[in-house]
Coordinates of N, CA, C and O in Angstrom, one line a residue:
X1 N -131.3 -95.1 14.2 CA -132.4 -95.5 14.8 C -133.1 -94.4 15.6 O -132.5 -93.4 16.1
X2 N -134.6 -94.4 15.7 CA -135.2 -93.2 16.5 C -134.7 -93.1 17.7 O -134.3 -94.0 18.4
X3 N -134.8 -91.8 18.4 CA -134.4 -91.7 19.8 C -132.7 -91.8 20.0 O -132.5 -91.8 21.1
X4 N -132.0 -91.9 18.9 CA -130.6 -92.3 19.2 C -130.2 -93.5 19.7 O -129.2 -93.8 20.1
X5 N -131.3 -94.5 19.7 CA -130.9 -95.8 20.0 C -130.0 -96.5 19.0 O -130.1 -96.1 17.7
X6 N -129.2 -97.3 19.5 CA -128.3 -98.0 18.7 C -128.8 -99.6 18.3 O -127.7 -100.4 18.2
X7 N -129.8 -99.8 18.4 CA -130.3 -101.2 18.2 C -131.0 -101.9 19.3 O -131.3 -101.3 20.3
X8 N -131.4 -103.1 19.3 CA -132.1 -103.8 20.4 C -131.2 -103.6 21.5 O -130.0 -103.8 21.7
X9 N -132.0 -103.1 22.7 CA -131.6 -103.3 23.9 C -130.8 -101.9 24.5 O -130.5 -101.7 25.3
X10 N -130.6 -101.0 23.5 CA -130.2 -99.7 23.7 C -130.9 -98.9 24.6 O -132.2 -99.1 24.5
X11 N -130.4 -98.3 25.5 CA -131.2 -97.3 26.5 C -132.0 -98.3 27.2 O -133.2 -97.8 27.3
X12 N -131.6 -99.2 27.9 CA -132.6 -99.9 28.6 C -133.3 -99.5 29.8 O -134.2 -99.9 30.3
X13 N -132.8 -98.4 30.3 CA -133.6 -97.7 31.4 C -134.8 -96.8 30.7 O -135.4 -96.3 31.7
X14 N -134.8 -96.7 29.5 CA -136.0 -95.7 28.9 C -137.0 -96.8 28.4 O -136.8 -97.4 27.3
X15 N -138.1 -97.0 29.3 CA -139.1 -97.9 28.9 C -140.0 -97.4 27.7 O -140.7 -98.2 27.2
X16 N -140.1 -96.2 27.5 CA -140.9 -95.6 26.6 C -140.6 -96.1 25.3 O -141.6 -96.5 24.6
X17 N -139.4 -96.0 24.7 CA -139.2 -96.4 23.4 C -138.4 -97.8 23.2 O -138.1 -98.1 22.1
X18 N -138.3 -98.4 24.2 CA -137.5 -99.6 24.2 C -138.3 -100.8 24.9 O -138.3 -100.8 26.2
X19 N -139.0 -101.7 24.2 CA -139.6 -102.8 24.8 C -138.9 -103.7 25.8 O -139.3 -104.3 26.7
X20 N -137.7 -103.8 25.5 CA -136.8 -104.7 26.4 C -136.7 -104.2 27.7 O -136.6 -105.0 28.6
X21 N -136.7 -102.9 28.0 CA -136.7 -102.3 29.3 C -137.9 -102.7 30.1 O -137.9 -102.6 31.4
X22 N -138.9 -103.4 29.4 CA -140.2 -103.6 30.1 C -140.3 -105.1 30.5 O -141.3 -105.7 30.9
X23 N -139.2 -105.8 30.1 CA -139.3 -107.3 30.4 C -138.6 -107.7 31.7 O -138.3 -109.0 31.9
X24 N -138.5 -106.9 32.7 CA -137.6 -107.4 33.8 C -136.3 -108.2 33.7 O -136.4 -109.3 34.1
X25 N -135.6 -107.7 32.9 CA -134.2 -108.5 32.4 C -133.5 -108.6 33.7 O -133.3 -107.7 34.7
X26 N -132.8 -109.8 33.9 CA -131.8 -109.9 35.0 C -130.4 -109.3 34.7 O -130.4 -108.8 33.6
X27 N -129.8 -108.9 35.7 CA -128.5 -108.2 35.5 C -127.7 -109.0 34.4 O -127.1 -108.5 33.6
X28 N -127.8 -110.3 34.6 CA -126.9 -111.2 33.6 C -127.4 -111.0 32.1 O -126.6 -110.8 31.2
X29 N -128.8 -111.1 32.0 CA -129.2 -110.7 30.7 C -129.0 -109.3 30.2 O -128.6 -108.9 29.0
X30 N -128.9 -108.2 31.0 CA -128.6 -106.9 30.6 C -127.3 -106.7 30.2 O -126.8 -106.2 29.1
X31 N -126.3 -107.5 31.0 CA -124.8 -107.6 30.5 C -124.6 -108.4 29.3 O -124.0 -107.7 28.3
X32 N -125.3 -109.2 29.1 CA -125.1 -110.0 27.8 C -125.7 -109.2 26.7 O -125.0 -109.1 25.6
X33 N -126.9 -108.5 26.7 CA -127.3 -107.6 25.8 C -126.3 -106.4 25.4 O -126.1 -106.2 24.4
X34 N -125.9 -106.0 26.4 CA -124.9 -104.8 26.5 C -123.6 -105.3 25.5 O -123.0 -104.8 24.6
X35 N -123.0 -106.4 25.9 CA -122.0 -107.0 25.4 C -122.3 -107.4 23.8 O -121.3 -107.2 23.1
X36 N -123.4 -107.8 23.4 CA -123.8 -108.0 22.1 C -123.8 -106.7 21.3 O -123.2 -106.7 20.3
X37 N -124.3 -105.6 21.9 CA -124.3 -104.4 21.2 C -123.0 -103.9 21.0 O -122.7 -103.3 20.0
X38 N -122.2 -104.0 22.1 CA -120.8 -103.5 22.0 C -120.0 -104.2 21.0 O -119.1 -103.6 20.1
X39 N -120.3 -105.5 20.7 CA -119.7 -106.3 19.9 C -119.8 -106.0 18.4 O -119.0 -106.3 17.4
X40 N -121.0 -105.3 18.1 CA -121.4 -104.8 16.7 C -121.0 -103.5 16.5 O -121.0 -103.0 15.3
X41 N -120.6 -102.5 17.5 CA -120.2 -101.2 17.3 C -119.3 -101.2 16.1 O -119.3 -100.1 15.1
X42 N -118.2 -101.8 16.2 CA -117.1 -101.6 15.1 C -117.7 -101.9 13.7 O -117.4 -101.2 12.8
X43 N -118.7 -102.9 13.4 CA -119.1 -103.1 12.1 C -120.1 -102.0 11.9 O -120.2 -101.5 10.5
X44 N -120.9 -101.4 12.6 CA -121.9 -100.4 12.4 C -121.0 -99.2 11.9 O -121.2 -98.4 11.1
X45 N -119.9 -98.9 12.9 CA -119.1 -97.7 12.5 C -118.4 -97.9 11.2 O -118.3 -96.8 10.4
X46 N -118.1 -99.0 10.7 CA -117.5 -99.2 9.4 C -118.4 -98.9 8.3 O -117.9 -98.5 7.2
X47 N -119.6 -99.4 8.7 CA -120.5 -99.1 7.4 C -120.6 -97.5 7.4 O -120.9 -96.9 6.3
X48 N -121.0 -97.0 8.3 CA -121.2 -95.6 8.5 C -120.1 -94.7 7.9 O -120.2 -93.8 7.4
X49 N -118.7 -95.3 8.0 CA -117.6 -94.6 7.6 C -117.5 -94.6 6.0 O -116.9 -93.9 5.2
X50 N -118.5 -95.4 5.4 CA -118.7 -95.6 4.0 C -119.6 -94.7 3.2 O -120.0 -94.8 2.2
X51 N -119.9 -93.5 4.1 CA -120.8 -92.6 3.6 C -120.5 -91.9 2.3 O -121.4 -91.5 1.4
X52 N -119.4 -92.0 2.1 CA -118.8 -91.0 0.7 C -118.9 -92.2 -0.3 O -118.9 -91.7 -1.6
X53 N -118.9 -93.5 -0.3 CA -118.7 -94.5 -1.3 C -120.2 -95.2 -1.6 O -120.1 -95.8 -2.6
X54 N -120.8 -95.3 -0.4 CA -122.2 -96.0 -0.7 C -123.4 -95.1 -0.7 O -123.2 -93.9 -0.1
X55 N -124.5 -95.4 -1.3 CA -125.7 -94.7 -1.3 C -126.2 -95.0 0.0 O -126.0 -95.8 0.8
X56 N -127.4 -94.1 0.4 CA -128.1 -94.2 1.6 C -128.7 -95.4 1.6 O -129.0 -96.1 2.6
X57 N -129.3 -95.9 0.4 CA -130.0 -97.2 0.3 C -129.2 -98.4 0.6 O -129.4 -99.3 1.4
X58 N -127.8 -98.3 0.3 CA -126.9 -99.3 0.6 C -126.5 -99.3 2.0 O -126.4 -100.5 2.6
X59 N -126.4 -98.2 2.6 CA -125.9 -98.1 4.1 C -127.2 -98.6 4.8 O -126.8 -99.5 5.6
X60 N -128.3 -98.3 4.5 CA -129.5 -98.7 5.0 C -129.7 -100.2 5.1 O -130.0 -100.7 6.0
X61 N -129.4 -100.7 3.8 CA -129.4 -102.1 3.7 C -128.7 -102.9 4.4 O -129.1 -104.0 5.4
X62 N -127.3 -102.4 4.6 CA -126.4 -103.1 5.5 C -126.6 -103.2 6.9 O -126.4 -104.0 7.6
X63 N -126.9 -101.7 7.4 CA -127.4 -101.7 8.8 C -128.6 -102.5 9.2 O -128.6 -103.1 10.2
X64 N -129.5 -102.5 8.3 CA -130.7 -103.4 8.5 C -130.5 -104.7 8.7 O -130.9 -105.4 9.7
X65 N -129.4 -105.2 8.0 CA -129.0 -106.8 8.0 C -128.3 -106.9 9.4 O -128.6 -107.9 10.1
X66 N -127.5 -106.0 9.8 CA -126.7 -106.0 11.0 C -127.7 -106.0 12.2 O -127.5 -106.8 13.2
X67 N -128.9 -105.3 12.2 CA -129.6 -105.1 13.2 C -130.4 -106.2 13.5 O -130.8 -106.7 14.6
X68 N -130.7 -107.1 12.2 CA -131.3 -108.3 12.3 C -130.4 -109.2 13.0 O -131.0 -110.1 13.9
X69 N -129.2 -109.2 12.7 CA -128.3 -110.0 13.5 C -128.2 -109.9 14.9 O -128.3 -110.7 15.8
X70 N -128.3 -108.5 15.3 CA -128.1 -108.2 16.6 C -129.5 -108.6 17.3 O -129.5 -109.4 18.5
X71 N -130.6 -108.4 16.6 CA -131.9 -108.7 17.1 C -131.9 -110.3 17.6 O -132.5 -110.6 18.6
X72 N -131.5 -111.1 16.6 CA -131.4 -112.4 16.7 C -130.7 -112.8 18.0 O -131.1 -113.9 18.8
X73 N -129.3 -112.3 18.2 CA -128.8 -112.6 19.3 C -129.3 -112.1 20.6 O -129.1 -112.9 21.5
X74 N -129.8 -111.1 20.6 CA -130.7 -110.6 21.8 C -131.6 -111.4 22.1 O -131.8 -111.8 23.3
X75 N -132.5 -111.7 21.2 CA -133.6 -112.7 21.4 C -133.2 -114.0 22.1 O -133.7 -114.9 22.8
X76 N -132.0 -114.4 21.8 CA -131.4 -115.7 22.2 C -131.1 -115.5 23.7 O -130.9 -116.6 24.4
X77 N -130.8 -114.4 24.3 CA -130.5 -114.2 25.8 C -132.0 -114.3 26.4 O -132.0 -114.4 27.6
X78 N -133.0 -113.9 25.8 CA -134.4 -114.1 26.4 C -135.0 -115.3 26.7 O -134.8 -116.2 26.0
X79 N -135.8 -115.5 27.7 CA -136.6 -116.7 28.1 C -137.7 -116.5 27.1 O -138.1 -115.7 26.5
X80 N -138.4 -117.7 27.0 CA -139.5 -117.9 26.2 C -140.7 -116.9 26.6 O -141.4 -116.3 25.7
X81 N -140.8 -116.8 28.1 CA -142.1 -115.9 28.5 C -141.4 -114.3 28.1 O -142.3 -113.7 27.5
X82 N -140.2 -114.0 28.2 CA -139.8 -112.7 27.7 C -140.0 -112.5 26.2 O -140.4 -111.4 25.8
X83 N -139.6 -113.5 25.5 CA -139.9 -113.3 24.0 C -141.5 -113.2 23.7 O -141.7 -112.4 22.8
X84 N -142.2 -113.9 24.4 CA -143.6 -113.8 24.2 C -144.1 -112.4 24.6 O -144.9 -111.8 23.8
X85 N -143.6 -112.0 25.8 CA -144.0 -110.4 26.2 C -143.4 -109.4 25.2 O -144.0 -108.5 24.9
X86 N -142.3 -109.8 24.7 CA -141.8 -108.9 23.6 C -142.5 -108.6 22.5 O -143.0 -107.6 21.7
X87 N -143.0 -109.8 21.8 CA -143.9 -109.7 20.7 C -145.2 -109.2 21.1 O -145.6 -108.2 20.2
X88 N -145.8 -109.3 22.1 CA -147.1 -108.6 22.9 C -146.9 -107.1 22.7 O -147.5 -106.3 22.2
X89 N -145.6 -106.8 23.2 CA -145.3 -105.3 23.3 C -145.1 -104.6 21.9 O -145.7 -103.7 21.6
X90 N -144.4 -105.4 21.1 CA -144.3 -104.9 19.6 C -145.7 -104.8 19.0 O -146.0 -103.9 18.2
X91 N -146.5 -105.7 19.2 CA -148.1 -105.7 18.6 C -148.7 -104.5 19.0 O -149.5 -103.8 18.4
X92 N -148.5 -104.3 20.5 CA -149.3 -103.0 21.0 C -148.6 -101.7 20.5 O -149.6 -100.8 20.1
X93 N -147.6 -101.7 20.2 CA -146.9 -100.4 19.6 C -147.4 -100.3 18.1 O -147.6 -99.1 17.9
X94 N -147.3 -101.2 17.3 CA -147.7 -101.2 16.0 C -149.4 -100.8 16.0 O -149.7 -100.1 15.0
X95 N -150.0 -101.3 16.9 CA -151.6 -101.0 17.1 C -151.6 -99.6 17.3 O -152.2 -98.8 16.6
X96 N -150.7 -99.0 18.3 CA -150.7 -97.5 18.6 C -150.3 -96.7 17.4 O -150.8 -95.6 17.1
X97 N -149.4 -97.2 16.6 CA -149.0 -96.5 15.5 C -149.9 -96.4 14.4 O -150.2 -95.3 13.8
X98 N -150.7 -97.6 14.3 CA -151.7 -97.5 13.2 C -152.8 -96.5 13.6 O -153.5 -95.9 12.7
X99 N -153.1 -96.6 14.9 CA -154.2 -95.6 15.3 C -153.8 -94.2 15.3 O -154.7 -93.3 14.9
X100 N -152.5 -93.9 15.6 CA -152.0 -92.5 15.3 C -152.2 -92.1 13.8 O -152.5 -90.9 13.3
X101 N -151.8 -92.8 12.9 CA -151.7 -92.8 11.5 C -153.1 -92.6 11.1 O -153.5 -91.6 10.2
X102 N -154.2 -93.5 11.5 CA -155.5 -93.2 11.2 C -156.1 -91.8 11.7 O -156.9 -91.2 11.0
X103 N -155.8 -91.4 12.8 CA -156.1 -90.0 13.3 C -155.4 -88.8 12.6 O -156.2 -88.0 12.2
X104 N -154.3 -89.1 12.2 CA -153.7 -88.1 11.4 C -154.3 -87.9 9.9 O -154.6 -86.8 9.4
X105 N -154.7 -89.1 9.3 CA -155.5 -89.0 8.2 C -156.9 -88.5 8.2 O -157.4 -87.8 7.5
X106 N -157.5 -88.6 9.4 CA -158.8 -88.1 9.6 C -158.8 -86.6 9.9 O -159.5 -86.0 9.5
X107 N -157.6 -86.2 10.5 CA -157.4 -84.7 10.7 C -157.0 -84.0 9.5 O -157.6 -83.0 9.2
X108 N -156.3 -84.6 8.5 CA -156.0 -84.0 7.1 C -157.3 -84.0 6.5 O -157.5 -83.0 5.8
X109 N -158.2 -84.9 6.5 CA -159.5 -85.0 5.7 C -160.3 -83.7 6.5 O -160.9 -83.1 5.6
X110 N -160.6 -83.8 7.6 CA -161.3 -82.8 8.2 C -160.8 -81.3 8.0 O -161.6 -80.4 7.7
X111 N -159.5 -81.2 7.8 CA -158.9 -79.8 7.5 C -159.3 -79.6 5.9 O -159.5 -78.4 5.5
X112 N -158.9 -80.5 5.2 CA -159.4 -80.4 3.7 C -160.9 -79.9 3.6 O -161.2 -79.2 2.7
X113 N -161.7 -80.5 4.3 CA -163.2 -80.3 4.2 C -163.5 -78.6 4.5 O -164.2 -77.9 4.1
X114 N -162.8 -78.4 5.6 CA -162.9 -77.0 6.0 C -162.3 -76.0 5.1 O -163.0 -75.0 4.8
X115 N -161.3 -76.4 4.5 CA -160.7 -75.6 3.5 C -161.5 -75.3 2.2 O -161.9 -74.3 1.7
X116 N -162.3 -76.6 1.8 CA -163.1 -76.4 0.8 C -164.4 -75.6 1.0 O -164.8 -74.7 0.2
X117 N -164.8 -75.6 2.3 CA -166.0 -74.7 2.5 C -165.5 -73.3 2.8 O -166.4 -72.5 2.3
X118 N -164.5 -73.2 3.5 CA -164.2 -71.6 3.8 C -163.8 -71.3 2.5 O -164.1 -69.8 2.4
X119 N -163.1 -71.6 1.6 CA -162.6 -71.1 0.4 C -163.8 -71.1 -0.8 O -163.5 -70.3 -1.7
X120 N -164.5 -71.9 -0.5 CA -165.7 -72.1 -1.4 C -165.3 -72.6 -2.8 O -165.7 -72.2 -3.8
X121 N -164.6 -73.7 -2.6 CA -163.9 -74.3 -3.8 C -164.8 -75.1 -4.7 O -165.8 -75.7 -4.2
X122 N -164.7 -75.0 -5.9 CA -165.6 -75.7 -7.0 C -165.2 -77.2 -7.0 O -163.9 -77.4 -6.6
X123 N -166.0 -78.0 -7.5 CA -165.6 -79.4 -7.7 C -164.2 -79.4 -8.6 O -163.4 -80.3 -8.3
X124 N -164.1 -78.6 -9.7 CA -162.9 -78.5 -10.5 C -161.7 -78.3 -9.7 O -160.7 -78.9 -9.9
X125 N -162.0 -77.3 -8.8 CA -160.7 -76.9 -8.1 C -160.3 -78.0 -7.2 O -159.2 -78.1 -6.9
X126 N -161.2 -78.6 -6.4 CA -161.0 -79.6 -5.6 C -160.4 -80.8 -6.4 O -159.3 -81.1 -5.9
X127 N -160.7 -81.1 -7.6 CA -160.2 -82.1 -8.2 C -158.5 -81.8 -8.6 O -157.7 -82.6 -8.7
X128 N -158.6 -80.3 -9.1 CA -157.3 -80.0 -9.4 C -156.2 -80.0 -8.4 O -155.1 -80.4 -8.5
X129 N -156.8 -79.7 -7.0 CA -155.8 -79.8 -6.0 C -155.4 -81.2 -5.7 O -154.5 -81.4 -5.3
X130 N -156.4 -82.2 -5.8 CA -156.0 -83.5 -5.5 C -155.0 -84.1 -6.5 O -154.1 -84.8 -6.1
X131 N -155.0 -83.6 -7.8 CA -154.1 -84.1 -8.7 C -152.9 -83.3 -8.3 O -151.8 -84.0 -8.4
X132 N -152.7 -82.0 -7.8 CA -151.5 -81.4 -7.5 C -150.9 -82.1 -6.3 O -149.6 -82.5 -6.2
X133 N -151.7 -82.5 -5.5 CA -151.1 -83.1 -4.2 C -150.6 -84.6 -4.5 O -149.4 -84.9 -4.1
X134 N -151.3 -85.3 -5.6 CA -150.7 -86.5 -6.0 C -149.3 -86.4 -6.6 O -148.2 -87.1 -6.6
X135 N -149.3 -85.4 -7.4 CA -148.2 -85.0 -8.2 C -147.1 -84.6 -7.3 O -145.8 -85.0 -7.4
X136 N -147.4 -83.9 -6.3 CA -146.4 -83.4 -5.3 C -145.6 -84.7 -4.5 O -144.4 -84.6 -4.2
X137 N -146.6 -85.7 -4.2 CA -146.1 -86.9 -3.5 C -145.2 -87.4 -4.5 O -143.9 -88.0 -4.0
X138 N -145.5 -87.7 -5.7 CA -144.6 -88.3 -6.8 C -143.1 -87.6 -6.8 O -142.1 -87.9 -7.0
X139 N -143.3 -86.1 -6.6 CA -142.1 -85.3 -6.8 C -141.2 -85.4 -5.6 O -139.9 -85.6 -5.5
X140 N -141.9 -85.5 -4.4 CA -141.0 -86.1 -3.0 C -140.4 -87.2 -3.2 O -139.2 -87.5 -2.7
X141 N -141.0 -88.3 -3.8 CA -140.3 -89.5 -4.0 C -139.2 -89.4 -4.9 O -138.2 -90.2 -4.7
X142 N -139.4 -88.6 -6.0 CA -138.2 -88.4 -6.9 C -137.0 -87.8 -6.2 O -135.9 -88.1 -6.3
X143 N -137.4 -86.7 -5.3 CA -136.3 -86.2 -4.5 C -135.6 -87.1 -3.5 O -134.3 -87.2 -3.6
X144 N -136.4 -88.0 -2.9 CA -135.9 -89.2 -2.0 C -135.0 -89.9 -2.9 O -133.7 -90.4 -2.4
X145 N -135.4 -90.4 -4.1 CA -134.5 -91.2 -4.9 C -133.2 -90.4 -5.3 O -132.1 -91.1 -5.4
X146 N -133.5 -89.2 -5.7 CA -132.1 -88.5 -5.9 C -131.1 -88.4 -4.8 O -130.1 -88.6 -5.1
X147 N -131.7 -88.1 -3.6 CA -130.9 -88.1 -2.4 C -130.2 -89.4 -2.2 O -128.8 -89.6 -2.1
X148 N -130.9 -90.6 -2.5 CA -130.5 -92.0 -2.3 C -129.4 -92.3 -3.3 O -128.6 -93.2 -3.0
X149 N -129.5 -91.7 -4.5 CA -128.5 -92.1 -5.6 C -127.3 -91.3 -5.3 O -126.2 -91.6 -6.0
X150 N -127.1 -90.5 -4.3 CA -125.9 -89.9 -3.8 C -125.6 -88.6 -4.4 O -124.6 -87.9 -4.4
X151 N -126.8 -88.1 -5.1 CA -126.7 -86.5 -5.6 C -126.1 -85.5 -4.4 O -126.3 -85.7 -3.5
X152 N -125.3 -84.6 -5.0 CA -124.8 -83.6 -4.1 C -125.9 -82.6 -3.7 O -126.9 -82.5 -4.2
X153 N -125.7 -82.0 -2.5 CA -126.6 -81.0 -1.7 C -127.3 -79.9 -2.6 O -128.4 -79.7 -2.7
X154 N -126.3 -79.3 -3.6 CA -126.8 -78.2 -4.4 C -127.7 -78.8 -5.5 O -128.7 -78.2 -5.8
X155 N -127.4 -80.0 -6.1 CA -128.4 -80.5 -7.0 C -129.8 -80.9 -6.4 O -130.8 -80.6 -7.0
X156 N -129.7 -81.4 -5.2 CA -131.2 -81.7 -4.5 C -131.6 -80.4 -4.2 O -133.0 -80.4 -4.4
X157 N -131.1 -79.3 -3.6 CA -131.6 -78.2 -3.3 C -132.3 -77.4 -4.6 O -133.4 -76.8 -4.4
X158 N -131.5 -77.7 -5.7 CA -132.0 -76.9 -6.9 C -133.2 -77.6 -7.4 O -134.4 -76.9 -7.7
X159 N -133.3 -79.1 -7.3 CA -134.6 -79.9 -7.5 C -135.7 -79.4 -6.7 O -136.8 -79.1 -7.2
X160 N -135.3 -79.4 -5.3 CA -136.6 -78.9 -4.5 C -137.0 -77.5 -4.8 O -138.3 -77.4 -4.7
X161 N -136.1 -76.6 -4.9 CA -136.6 -75.3 -5.2 C -137.5 -75.2 -6.6 O -138.5 -74.5 -6.6
X162 N -137.0 -76.0 -7.6 CA -137.8 -75.8 -8.8 C -139.1 -76.5 -8.6 O -140.1 -75.9 -9.3
X163 N -139.2 -77.7 -7.8 CA -140.4 -78.2 -7.5 C -141.4 -77.2 -6.7 O -142.7 -77.3 -7.0
X164 N -140.8 -76.5 -5.9 CA -141.4 -75.7 -5.1 C -142.1 -74.5 -5.9 O -143.4 -74.1 -5.7
X165 N -141.2 -74.0 -6.8 CA -141.9 -73.0 -7.6 C -143.0 -73.4 -8.4 O -143.9 -72.7 -8.8
X166 N -142.9 -74.5 -9.2 CA -143.9 -75.3 -9.9 C -145.1 -75.4 -9.4 O -146.3 -75.2 -9.7
X167 N -144.9 -75.9 -8.0 CA -146.2 -76.2 -7.2 C -146.9 -74.9 -6.8 O -148.1 -75.0 -7.1
X168 N -146.2 -73.8 -6.5 CA -146.6 -72.5 -6.2 C -147.5 -72.1 -7.4 O -148.5 -71.4 -7.3
X169 N -146.8 -72.1 -8.7 CA -147.5 -71.6 -9.8 C -148.7 -72.5 -10.3 O -149.9 -71.7 -10.5
X170 N -148.7 -73.7 -10.0 CA -149.9 -74.6 -10.0 C -151.1 -74.1 -9.2 O -152.2 -73.9 -9.6
X171 N -150.8 -73.7 -8.0 CA -151.6 -73.4 -7.1 C -152.3 -72.0 -7.3 O -153.6 -71.9 -7.3
X172 N -151.6 -71.1 -7.8 CA -151.9 -69.8 -8.0 C -153.0 -70.0 -9.5 O -153.9 -69.3 -9.4
X173 N -152.8 -71.0 -10.3 CA -153.6 -71.2 -11.2 C -155.0 -71.9 -11.0 O -155.8 -71.9 -11.7
X174 N -154.9 -72.6 -9.8 CA -156.2 -73.2 -9.3 C -157.1 -72.3 -8.5 O -158.4 -72.3 -8.7
X175 N -156.4 -71.4 -7.8 CA -157.2 -70.6 -6.9 C -157.7 -69.3 -7.6 O -157.0 -68.8 -8.5
X176 N -158.6 -68.6 -7.2 CA -158.8 -67.4 -7.6 C -158.0 -66.5 -6.7 O -157.6 -66.9 -5.9
X177 N -157.9 -65.1 -7.1 CA -157.1 -64.3 -6.3 C -157.4 -64.2 -5.0 O -156.4 -64.1 -3.9
X178 N -158.7 -64.0 -4.6 CA -159.3 -64.0 -3.2 C -159.0 -65.3 -2.4 O -158.6 -65.3 -1.4
X179 N -159.2 -66.4 -3.2 CA -159.0 -67.7 -2.5 C -157.5 -67.8 -2.1 O -157.1 -68.3 -0.9
X180 N -156.6 -67.3 -3.1 CA -155.1 -67.6 -2.8 C -154.8 -66.7 -1.6 O -153.9 -67.2 -1.0
X181 N -155.4 -65.4 -1.5 CA -155.1 -64.5 -0.4 C -155.4 -65.3 0.9 O -154.7 -65.1 1.9
X182 N -156.5 -65.9 0.9 CA -157.1 -66.4 2.2 C -156.1 -67.6 2.5 O -155.8 -67.8 3.8

């Protein structure tokens, strides 16, 4: 989990990444949540110990199921008011995430427009670059699937390098020499 957290209630003193820390939990609630998390550690460790035999997708699926169980138990410790506050905090976090993503998309589009203008790209070049971007996304997905299938590091690195070289060659074929230098 992000920030090194081990599930619901982890790092309760860190209110930035943990909405539970903003709920004014009683000492009893904090202890109960800590006990819940502690009780699941052996199961989490057992799943993680199977890295050699399970794919990443299988590990993720098992951990997600476990985290849902932990979440349900933790929510059982909360009052109705705290559950409502928690839902509000989650909704606010989701709204902030969506806003950041929208801003990142807008920034990418602005950068793309600047690149088109600075390089003096033709419509054909812009279309070819869009097609290349789409194919690069598909290639990244294929790499992720390769990783999740349990492929060894050398195989993944070889695939990444081959895709990088193909992408570079495609870019060279789209740009003029001057545009490529810029």
